[in-house]
Amino acid sequence: MKELIRNLTAISSPSGREEPIRAFIQKELENYCDELKVDTLGNLIAVKHGGKAKLQLAAHMDEIGIIVTAIDKQGFLRFANVGGINPHRLYGQRVRFKDGTMGVIGAEKIDDIKELTLEKLFIDLGVTSEAEAKAKVGVGAMAAFDHSFVDLGHRVIAKALDDRVGCAVLIEALKRVRKPQNDLYCTFTVQEEVGLRGARTAAFDLDPDLAIAIDVTDTGDTPEARKLAMKLGAGAAIKVKDAYLITPPRVKELLTELAEKNGIPYQFEVLPFGGTDAGAIQLTKAGVPSGVISIPCRYLHSHSEMVDLNDVEAAVRLVVAAMEHPLGG
Ligand SMILES: [Zn+2]
Protein backbone atom coordinates (compact mmCIF):
# COMPACT_ATOMS: atom_id res chain seq x y z
CA MET A 1 0.00 0.00 0.00
CA LYS A 2 2.81 2.35 0.95
CA GLU A 3 4.57 1.69 -2.36
CA LEU A 4 1.36 2.31 -4.28
CA ILE A 5 0.83 5.62 -2.46
CA ARG A 6 4.45 6.58 -3.10
CA ASN A 7 4.07 5.88 -6.83
CA LEU A 8 0.71 7.64 -7.15
CA THR A 9 1.88 10.80 -5.36
CA ALA A 10 5.08 11.00 -7.42
CA ILE A 11 3.09 11.65 -10.60
CA SER A 12 2.37 15.26 -11.67
CA SER A 13 -1.21 15.62 -12.93
CA PRO A 14 -2.93 18.90 -12.14
CA SER A 15 -6.64 19.28 -13.03
CA GLY A 16 -7.25 18.93 -16.76
CA ARG A 17 -3.85 17.26 -17.26
CA GLU A 18 -4.66 13.82 -15.91
CA GLU A 19 -3.09 11.74 -18.71
CA PRO A 20 -0.01 10.59 -16.71
CA ILE A 21 -1.93 9.54 -13.60
CA ARG A 22 -4.66 7.90 -15.68
CA ALA A 23 -2.09 5.84 -17.60
CA PHE A 24 -0.57 4.64 -14.33
CA ILE A 25 -3.93 3.62 -12.80
CA GLN A 26 -5.03 1.97 -16.05
CA LYS A 27 -1.96 -0.25 -15.99
CA GLU A 28 -2.41 -1.00 -12.29
CA LEU A 29 -6.00 -2.22 -12.84
CA GLU A 30 -5.91 -3.99 -16.21
CA ASN A 31 -5.99 -7.44 -14.60
CA TYR A 32 -8.47 -6.62 -11.86
CA CYS A 33 -11.67 -5.61 -13.64
CA ASP A 34 -14.01 -6.69 -16.45
CA GLU A 35 -13.76 -3.46 -18.41
CA LEU A 36 -11.70 -0.28 -18.36
CA LYS A 37 -12.94 2.77 -20.22
CA VAL A 38 -12.15 6.45 -20.52
CA ASP A 39 -15.08 8.84 -21.04
CA THR A 40 -15.30 12.15 -22.89
CA LEU A 41 -13.93 14.33 -20.08
CA GLY A 42 -11.17 11.82 -19.30
CA ASN A 43 -12.56 9.95 -16.30
CA LEU A 44 -11.22 6.41 -16.03
CA ILE A 45 -13.93 3.88 -15.19
CA ALA A 46 -13.04 0.36 -14.06
CA VAL A 47 -16.08 -1.89 -14.22
CA LYS A 48 -16.48 -5.14 -12.31
CA HIS A 49 -19.75 -7.01 -12.55
CA GLY A 50 -21.35 -8.66 -9.55
CA GLY A 51 -25.02 -7.84 -9.15
CA LYS A 52 -28.07 -5.92 -10.24
CA ALA A 53 -27.54 -2.60 -8.49
CA LYS A 54 -25.03 -0.06 -9.76
CA LEU A 55 -22.54 1.15 -7.19
CA GLN A 56 -20.37 4.06 -8.26
CA LEU A 57 -17.17 4.64 -6.33
CA ALA A 58 -15.28 7.83 -7.06
CA ALA A 59 -11.77 9.04 -6.27
CA HIS A 60 -10.29 12.03 -8.06
CA MET A 61 -7.03 11.68 -9.99
CA ASP A 62 -6.23 15.37 -10.36
CA GLU A 63 -4.23 17.51 -7.96
CA ILE A 64 -3.85 21.23 -7.31
CA GLY A 65 -1.29 23.14 -9.35
CA ILE A 66 -0.58 26.32 -11.29
CA ILE A 67 -0.97 27.61 -14.86
CA VAL A 68 1.38 30.09 -16.54
CA THR A 69 -0.39 33.37 -17.39
CA ALA A 70 2.51 35.53 -18.67
CA ILE A 71 6.27 35.54 -19.17
CA ASP A 72 8.31 38.73 -18.60
CA LYS A 73 11.45 40.08 -20.31
CA GLN A 74 13.77 38.43 -17.78
CA GLY A 75 12.05 35.09 -18.20
CA PHE A 76 10.11 35.07 -14.92
CA LEU A 77 6.71 33.37 -15.15
CA ARG A 78 3.51 34.75 -13.69
CA PHE A 79 0.85 32.21 -12.84
CA ALA A 80 -2.69 31.57 -11.62
CA ASN A 81 -3.96 28.77 -9.44
CA VAL A 82 -5.49 25.51 -10.62
CA GLY A 83 -7.63 24.52 -7.64
CA GLY A 84 -7.40 25.91 -4.14
CA ILE A 85 -3.89 27.10 -3.29
CA ASN A 86 -2.79 29.43 -0.53
CA PRO A 87 -0.16 32.03 -1.56
CA HIS A 88 1.35 31.87 1.93
CA ARG A 89 2.38 28.29 1.35
CA LEU A 90 4.07 28.85 -1.99
CA TYR A 91 7.24 30.85 -1.42
CA GLY A 92 10.29 28.69 -2.06
CA GLN A 93 8.24 25.74 -3.32
CA ARG A 94 9.25 23.85 -6.43
CA VAL A 95 7.01 23.23 -9.42
CA ARG A 96 7.36 20.59 -12.11
CA PHE A 97 6.00 20.98 -15.66
CA LYS A 98 4.89 18.08 -17.83
CA ASP A 99 8.21 17.81 -19.68
CA GLY A 100 10.11 17.76 -16.39
CA THR A 101 11.09 21.45 -16.39
CA MET A 102 11.49 22.58 -12.79
CA GLY A 103 11.17 26.02 -11.22
CA VAL A 104 11.06 27.68 -7.82
CA ILE A 105 8.45 30.16 -6.62
CA GLY A 106 9.78 33.58 -5.57
CA ALA A 107 8.01 36.70 -4.33
CA GLU A 108 8.17 40.46 -4.85
CA LYS A 109 9.16 42.57 -1.84
CA ILE A 110 6.25 43.15 0.51
CA ASP A 111 6.03 45.00 3.85
CA ASP A 112 3.29 42.91 5.39
CA ILE A 113 2.62 39.20 4.95
CA LYS A 114 -1.05 40.08 4.37
CA GLU A 115 -0.01 41.70 1.07
CA LEU A 116 1.15 38.36 -0.25
CA THR A 117 -1.23 37.45 -3.06
CA LEU A 118 -0.70 35.19 -6.07
CA GLU A 119 0.00 38.33 -8.16
CA LYS A 120 3.10 39.02 -6.04
CA LEU A 121 4.57 35.61 -6.79
CA PHE A 122 6.52 34.38 -9.80
CA ILE A 123 8.27 31.24 -11.00
CA ASP A 124 12.01 31.31 -11.58
CA LEU A 125 13.21 28.72 -14.10
CA GLY A 126 16.83 29.78 -13.69
CA VAL A 127 16.85 31.44 -17.13
CA THR A 128 17.89 34.99 -18.04
CA SER A 129 15.58 35.92 -20.91
CA GLU A 130 12.03 35.65 -22.17
CA ALA A 131 13.22 33.62 -25.16
CA GLU A 132 15.04 31.15 -22.94
CA ALA A 133 11.94 30.75 -20.74
CA LYS A 134 9.66 30.34 -23.76
CA ALA A 135 11.88 27.60 -25.10
CA LYS A 136 10.98 25.59 -21.99
CA VAL A 137 7.47 26.67 -21.01
CA GLY A 138 4.66 28.51 -22.77
CA VAL A 139 1.68 30.54 -21.58
CA GLY A 140 -0.96 28.00 -20.59
CA ALA A 141 1.53 25.40 -19.40
CA MET A 142 0.50 23.76 -16.14
CA ALA A 143 2.68 22.50 -13.34
CA ALA A 144 2.15 20.53 -10.16
CA PHE A 145 4.12 21.01 -6.96
CA ASP A 146 7.16 18.88 -6.47
CA HIS A 147 7.98 17.39 -3.11
CA SER A 148 9.42 14.06 -2.12
CA PHE A 149 7.59 11.26 -0.32
CA VAL A 150 8.52 10.69 3.32
CA ASP A 151 8.01 7.36 5.05
CA LEU A 152 7.47 7.88 8.80
CA GLY A 153 6.55 4.28 9.53
CA HIS A 154 2.78 4.05 9.96
CA ARG A 155 2.34 7.61 8.69
CA VAL A 156 3.49 9.14 5.41
CA ILE A 157 4.03 12.67 4.11
CA ALA A 158 3.56 13.49 0.42
CA LYS A 159 2.15 16.07 -1.93
CA ALA A 160 -1.17 15.23 -3.60
CA LEU A 161 -2.33 12.73 -0.98
CA ASP A 162 -5.51 14.65 -1.86
CA ASP A 163 -6.64 12.50 -3.52
CA ARG A 164 -4.05 9.97 -4.60
CA VAL A 165 -4.59 8.22 -1.28
CA GLY A 166 -8.26 7.89 -2.29
CA CYS A 167 -7.13 6.47 -5.64
CA ALA A 168 -4.88 4.01 -3.75
CA VAL A 169 -7.81 2.93 -1.55
CA LEU A 170 -10.03 2.32 -4.57
CA ILE A 171 -7.31 0.46 -6.52
CA GLU A 172 -6.55 -1.75 -3.51
CA ALA A 173 -10.27 -2.42 -2.83
CA LEU A 174 -10.77 -3.49 -6.44
CA LYS A 175 -7.80 -5.84 -6.16
CA ARG A 176 -9.06 -7.32 -2.89
CA VAL A 177 -12.79 -7.68 -3.54
CA ARG A 178 -13.69 -11.35 -3.94
CA LYS A 179 -17.46 -11.51 -4.32
CA PRO A 180 -18.87 -8.17 -5.46
CA GLN A 181 -22.63 -8.12 -4.92
CA ASN A 182 -23.20 -5.08 -7.13
CA ASP A 183 -22.01 -3.90 -10.50
CA LEU A 184 -19.03 -1.80 -9.50
CA TYR A 185 -18.12 1.36 -11.39
CA CYS A 186 -14.82 2.52 -9.93
CA THR A 187 -14.50 6.03 -11.29
CA PHE A 188 -11.17 7.82 -11.19
CA THR A 189 -12.38 11.32 -11.87
CA VAL A 190 -10.86 14.39 -13.49
CA GLN A 191 -11.05 18.06 -12.47
CA GLU A 192 -12.38 17.63 -8.93
CA GLU A 193 -10.18 20.40 -7.58
CA VAL A 194 -11.70 22.97 -9.97
CA GLY A 195 -15.34 22.17 -9.21
CA LEU A 196 -16.20 18.45 -9.14
CA ARG A 197 -16.44 18.39 -12.93
CA GLY A 198 -15.52 14.86 -14.00
CA ALA A 199 -17.72 13.20 -11.38
CA ARG A 200 -20.74 15.11 -12.68
CA THR A 201 -20.59 13.76 -16.24
CA ALA A 202 -19.52 10.26 -15.17
CA ALA A 203 -22.50 9.97 -12.84
CA PHE A 204 -24.87 11.28 -15.53
CA ASP A 205 -23.74 8.51 -17.84
CA LEU A 206 -23.82 5.75 -15.19
CA ASP A 207 -26.96 6.81 -13.30
CA PRO A 208 -25.91 4.72 -10.27
CA ASP A 209 -28.18 3.42 -7.49
CA LEU A 210 -25.67 4.53 -4.87
CA ALA A 211 -22.43 6.49 -5.01
CA ILE A 212 -19.55 6.65 -2.58
CA ALA A 213 -16.70 9.11 -2.98
CA ILE A 214 -13.34 8.39 -1.39
CA ASP A 215 -11.38 11.50 -0.49
CA VAL A 216 -9.37 13.13 2.27
CA THR A 217 -10.77 15.26 5.07
CA ASP A 218 -9.28 17.85 7.42
CA THR A 219 -8.45 17.06 11.06
CA GLY A 220 -8.60 18.89 14.38
CA ASP A 221 -5.76 17.02 16.07
CA THR A 222 -2.85 19.47 15.85
CA PRO A 223 -1.97 22.29 18.32
CA GLU A 224 -4.63 25.04 18.44
CA ALA A 225 -6.35 23.54 15.40
CA ARG A 226 -9.85 24.39 14.28
CA LYS A 227 -12.31 22.39 16.41
CA LEU A 228 -12.94 19.33 14.31
CA ALA A 229 -13.58 15.79 15.56
CA MET A 230 -11.51 14.02 12.90
CA LYS A 231 -8.17 12.57 13.98
CA LEU A 232 -5.32 10.73 12.33
CA GLY A 233 -5.27 7.07 13.38
CA ALA A 234 -8.91 6.90 14.56
CA GLY A 235 -10.15 5.01 11.49
CA ALA A 236 -11.95 5.65 8.24
CA ALA A 237 -14.17 8.73 8.45
CA ILE A 238 -17.82 8.37 7.47
CA LYS A 239 -18.96 11.78 6.26
CA VAL A 240 -22.09 13.22 7.81
CA LYS A 241 -21.89 16.67 6.23
CA ASP A 242 -19.66 19.08 4.36
CA ALA A 243 -20.45 22.26 2.42
CA TYR A 244 -21.82 20.33 -0.59
CA LEU A 245 -23.37 17.20 0.86
CA ILE A 246 -25.62 16.12 3.69
CA THR A 247 -25.27 12.36 3.65
CA PRO A 248 -28.72 10.72 3.55
CA PRO A 249 -29.25 8.95 6.92
CA ARG A 250 -29.68 5.55 5.28
CA VAL A 251 -26.32 5.87 3.49
CA LYS A 252 -24.58 6.95 6.70
CA GLU A 253 -26.27 4.08 8.57
CA LEU A 254 -25.30 1.56 5.90
CA LEU A 255 -21.62 2.54 6.08
CA THR A 256 -21.72 2.57 9.90
CA GLU A 257 -23.32 -0.89 10.03
CA LEU A 258 -20.75 -2.27 7.58
CA ALA A 259 -17.93 -0.86 9.71
CA GLU A 260 -19.46 -2.27 12.92
CA LYS A 261 -20.15 -5.69 11.40
CA ASN A 262 -16.62 -6.04 10.03
CA GLY A 263 -14.82 -4.59 13.05
CA ILE A 264 -13.46 -1.69 10.99
CA PRO A 265 -12.33 1.35 13.02
CA TYR A 266 -14.35 4.41 12.01
CA GLN A 267 -15.13 7.96 13.03
CA PHE A 268 -17.77 10.43 11.91
CA GLU A 269 -16.86 13.46 9.86
CA VAL A 270 -18.52 16.86 9.96
CA LEU A 271 -16.61 19.35 7.83
CA PRO A 272 -18.07 22.87 7.86
CA PHE A 273 -16.37 23.69 4.54
CA GLY A 274 -15.16 21.88 1.41
CA GLY A 275 -16.73 19.18 -0.69
CA THR A 276 -16.03 16.04 -2.69
CA ASP A 277 -17.21 14.36 -5.87
CA ALA A 278 -20.24 13.07 -3.90
CA GLY A 279 -21.56 16.65 -3.78
CA ALA A 280 -21.86 16.66 -7.58
CA ILE A 281 -22.95 13.05 -8.03
CA GLN A 282 -25.93 13.37 -5.64
CA LEU A 283 -27.42 16.11 -7.87
CA THR A 284 -27.23 14.05 -11.06
CA LYS A 285 -30.44 13.39 -13.01
CA ALA A 286 -33.23 12.82 -10.46
CA GLY A 287 -30.67 12.50 -7.64
CA VAL A 288 -28.31 9.78 -6.45
CA PRO A 289 -28.02 8.72 -2.78
CA SER A 290 -24.39 9.49 -2.03
CA GLY A 291 -21.91 9.17 0.80
CA VAL A 292 -18.20 9.60 1.41
CA ILE A 293 -15.53 7.49 3.03
CA SER A 294 -12.79 9.92 4.02
CA ILE A 295 -9.18 9.53 5.01
CA PRO A 296 -8.18 12.07 7.68
CA CYS A 297 -5.30 14.18 6.36
CA ARG A 298 -3.24 16.95 7.96
CA TYR A 299 -1.95 20.03 6.12
CA LEU A 300 -4.45 19.72 3.27
CA HIS A 301 -3.57 21.46 0.01
CA SER A 302 0.02 21.92 1.13
CA HIS A 303 3.00 20.15 -0.41
CA SER A 304 3.38 17.98 2.66
CA GLU A 305 0.08 16.33 3.49
CA MET A 306 0.07 13.57 6.09
CA VAL A 307 -2.07 10.46 6.50
CA ASP A 308 -2.01 7.44 8.81
CA LEU A 309 -1.81 4.07 7.05
CA ASN A 310 -4.14 2.49 9.63
CA ASP A 311 -6.88 4.87 8.45
CA VAL A 312 -6.03 4.00 4.85
CA GLU A 313 -6.37 0.28 5.63
CA ALA A 314 -9.69 0.89 7.42
CA ALA A 315 -10.95 2.80 4.36
CA VAL A 316 -9.96 -0.08 2.03
CA ARG A 317 -11.82 -2.58 4.22
CA LEU A 318 -14.91 -0.37 4.35
CA VAL A 319 -14.93 0.08 0.56
CA VAL A 320 -14.59 -3.70 0.07
CA ALA A 321 -17.46 -4.25 2.55
CA ALA A 322 -19.66 -1.87 0.51
CA MET A 323 -18.72 -3.66 -2.70
CA GLU A 324 -19.67 -7.01 -1.15
CA HIS A 325 -22.96 -5.81 0.34
CA PRO A 326 -25.95 -6.36 -1.99
CA LEU A 327 -27.76 -3.07 -2.50
CA GLY A 328 -30.82 -4.63 -4.15
CA GLY A 329 -32.69 -2.80 -6.90
ZN1 LIG B 1 -9.78 15.89 -2.78
JSON list of C-alpha atoms in Angstrom, two decimals, residues 28 53 73 77 109 128 143 158 213 218 233 238-239 241 281 293-294 296 305 325:
[
{"chain": "A", "resi": 28, "resn": "GLU", "atom": "CA", "xyz": [-2.41, -1.00, -12.29]},
{"chain": "A", "resi": 53, "resn": "ALA", "atom": "CA", "xyz": [-27.54, -2.60, -8.49]},
{"chain": "A", "resi": 73, "resn": "LYS", "atom": "CA", "xyz": [11.45, 40.08, -20.31]},
{"chain": "A", "resi": 77, "resn": "LEU", "atom": "CA", "xyz": [6.71, 33.37, -15.15]},
{"chain": "A", "resi": 109, "resn": "LYS", "atom": "CA", "xyz": [9.16, 42.57, -1.84]},
{"chain": "A", "resi": 128, "resn": "THR", "atom": "CA", "xyz": [17.89, 34.99, -18.04]},
{"chain": "A", "resi": 143, "resn": "ALA", "atom": "CA", "xyz": [2.68, 22.50, -13.34]},
{"chain": "A", "resi": 158, "resn": "ALA", "atom": "CA", "xyz": [3.56, 13.49, 0.42]},
{"chain": "A", "resi": 213, "resn": "ALA", "atom": "CA", "xyz": [-16.70, 9.11, -2.98]},
{"chain": "A", "resi": 218, "resn": "ASP", "atom": "CA", "xyz": [-9.28, 17.85, 7.42]},
{"chain": "A", "resi": 233, "resn": "GLY", "atom": "CA", "xyz": [-5.27, 7.07, 13.38]},
{"chain": "A", "resi": 238, "resn": "ILE", "atom": "CA", "xyz": [-17.82, 8.37, 7.47]},
{"chain": "A", "resi": 239, "resn": "LYS", "atom": "CA", "xyz": [-18.96, 11.78, 6.26]},
{"chain": "A", "resi": 241, "resn": "LYS", "atom": "CA", "xyz": [-21.89, 16.67, 6.23]},
{"chain": "A", "resi": 281, "resn": "ILE", "atom": "CA", "xyz": [-22.95, 13.05, -8.03]},
{"chain": "A", "resi": 293, "resn": "ILE", "atom": "CA", "xyz": [-15.53, 7.49, 3.03]},
{"chain": "A", "resi": 294, "resn": "SER", "atom": "CA", "xyz": [-12.79, 9.92, 4.02]},
{"chain": "A", "resi": 296, "resn": "PRO", "atom": "CA", "xyz": [-8.18, 12.07, 7.68]},
{"chain": "A", "resi": 305, "resn": "GLU", "atom": "CA", "xyz": [0.08, 16.33, 3.49]},
{"chain": "A", "resi": 325, "resn": "HIS", "atom": "CA", "xyz": [-22.96, -5.81, 0.34]}
]
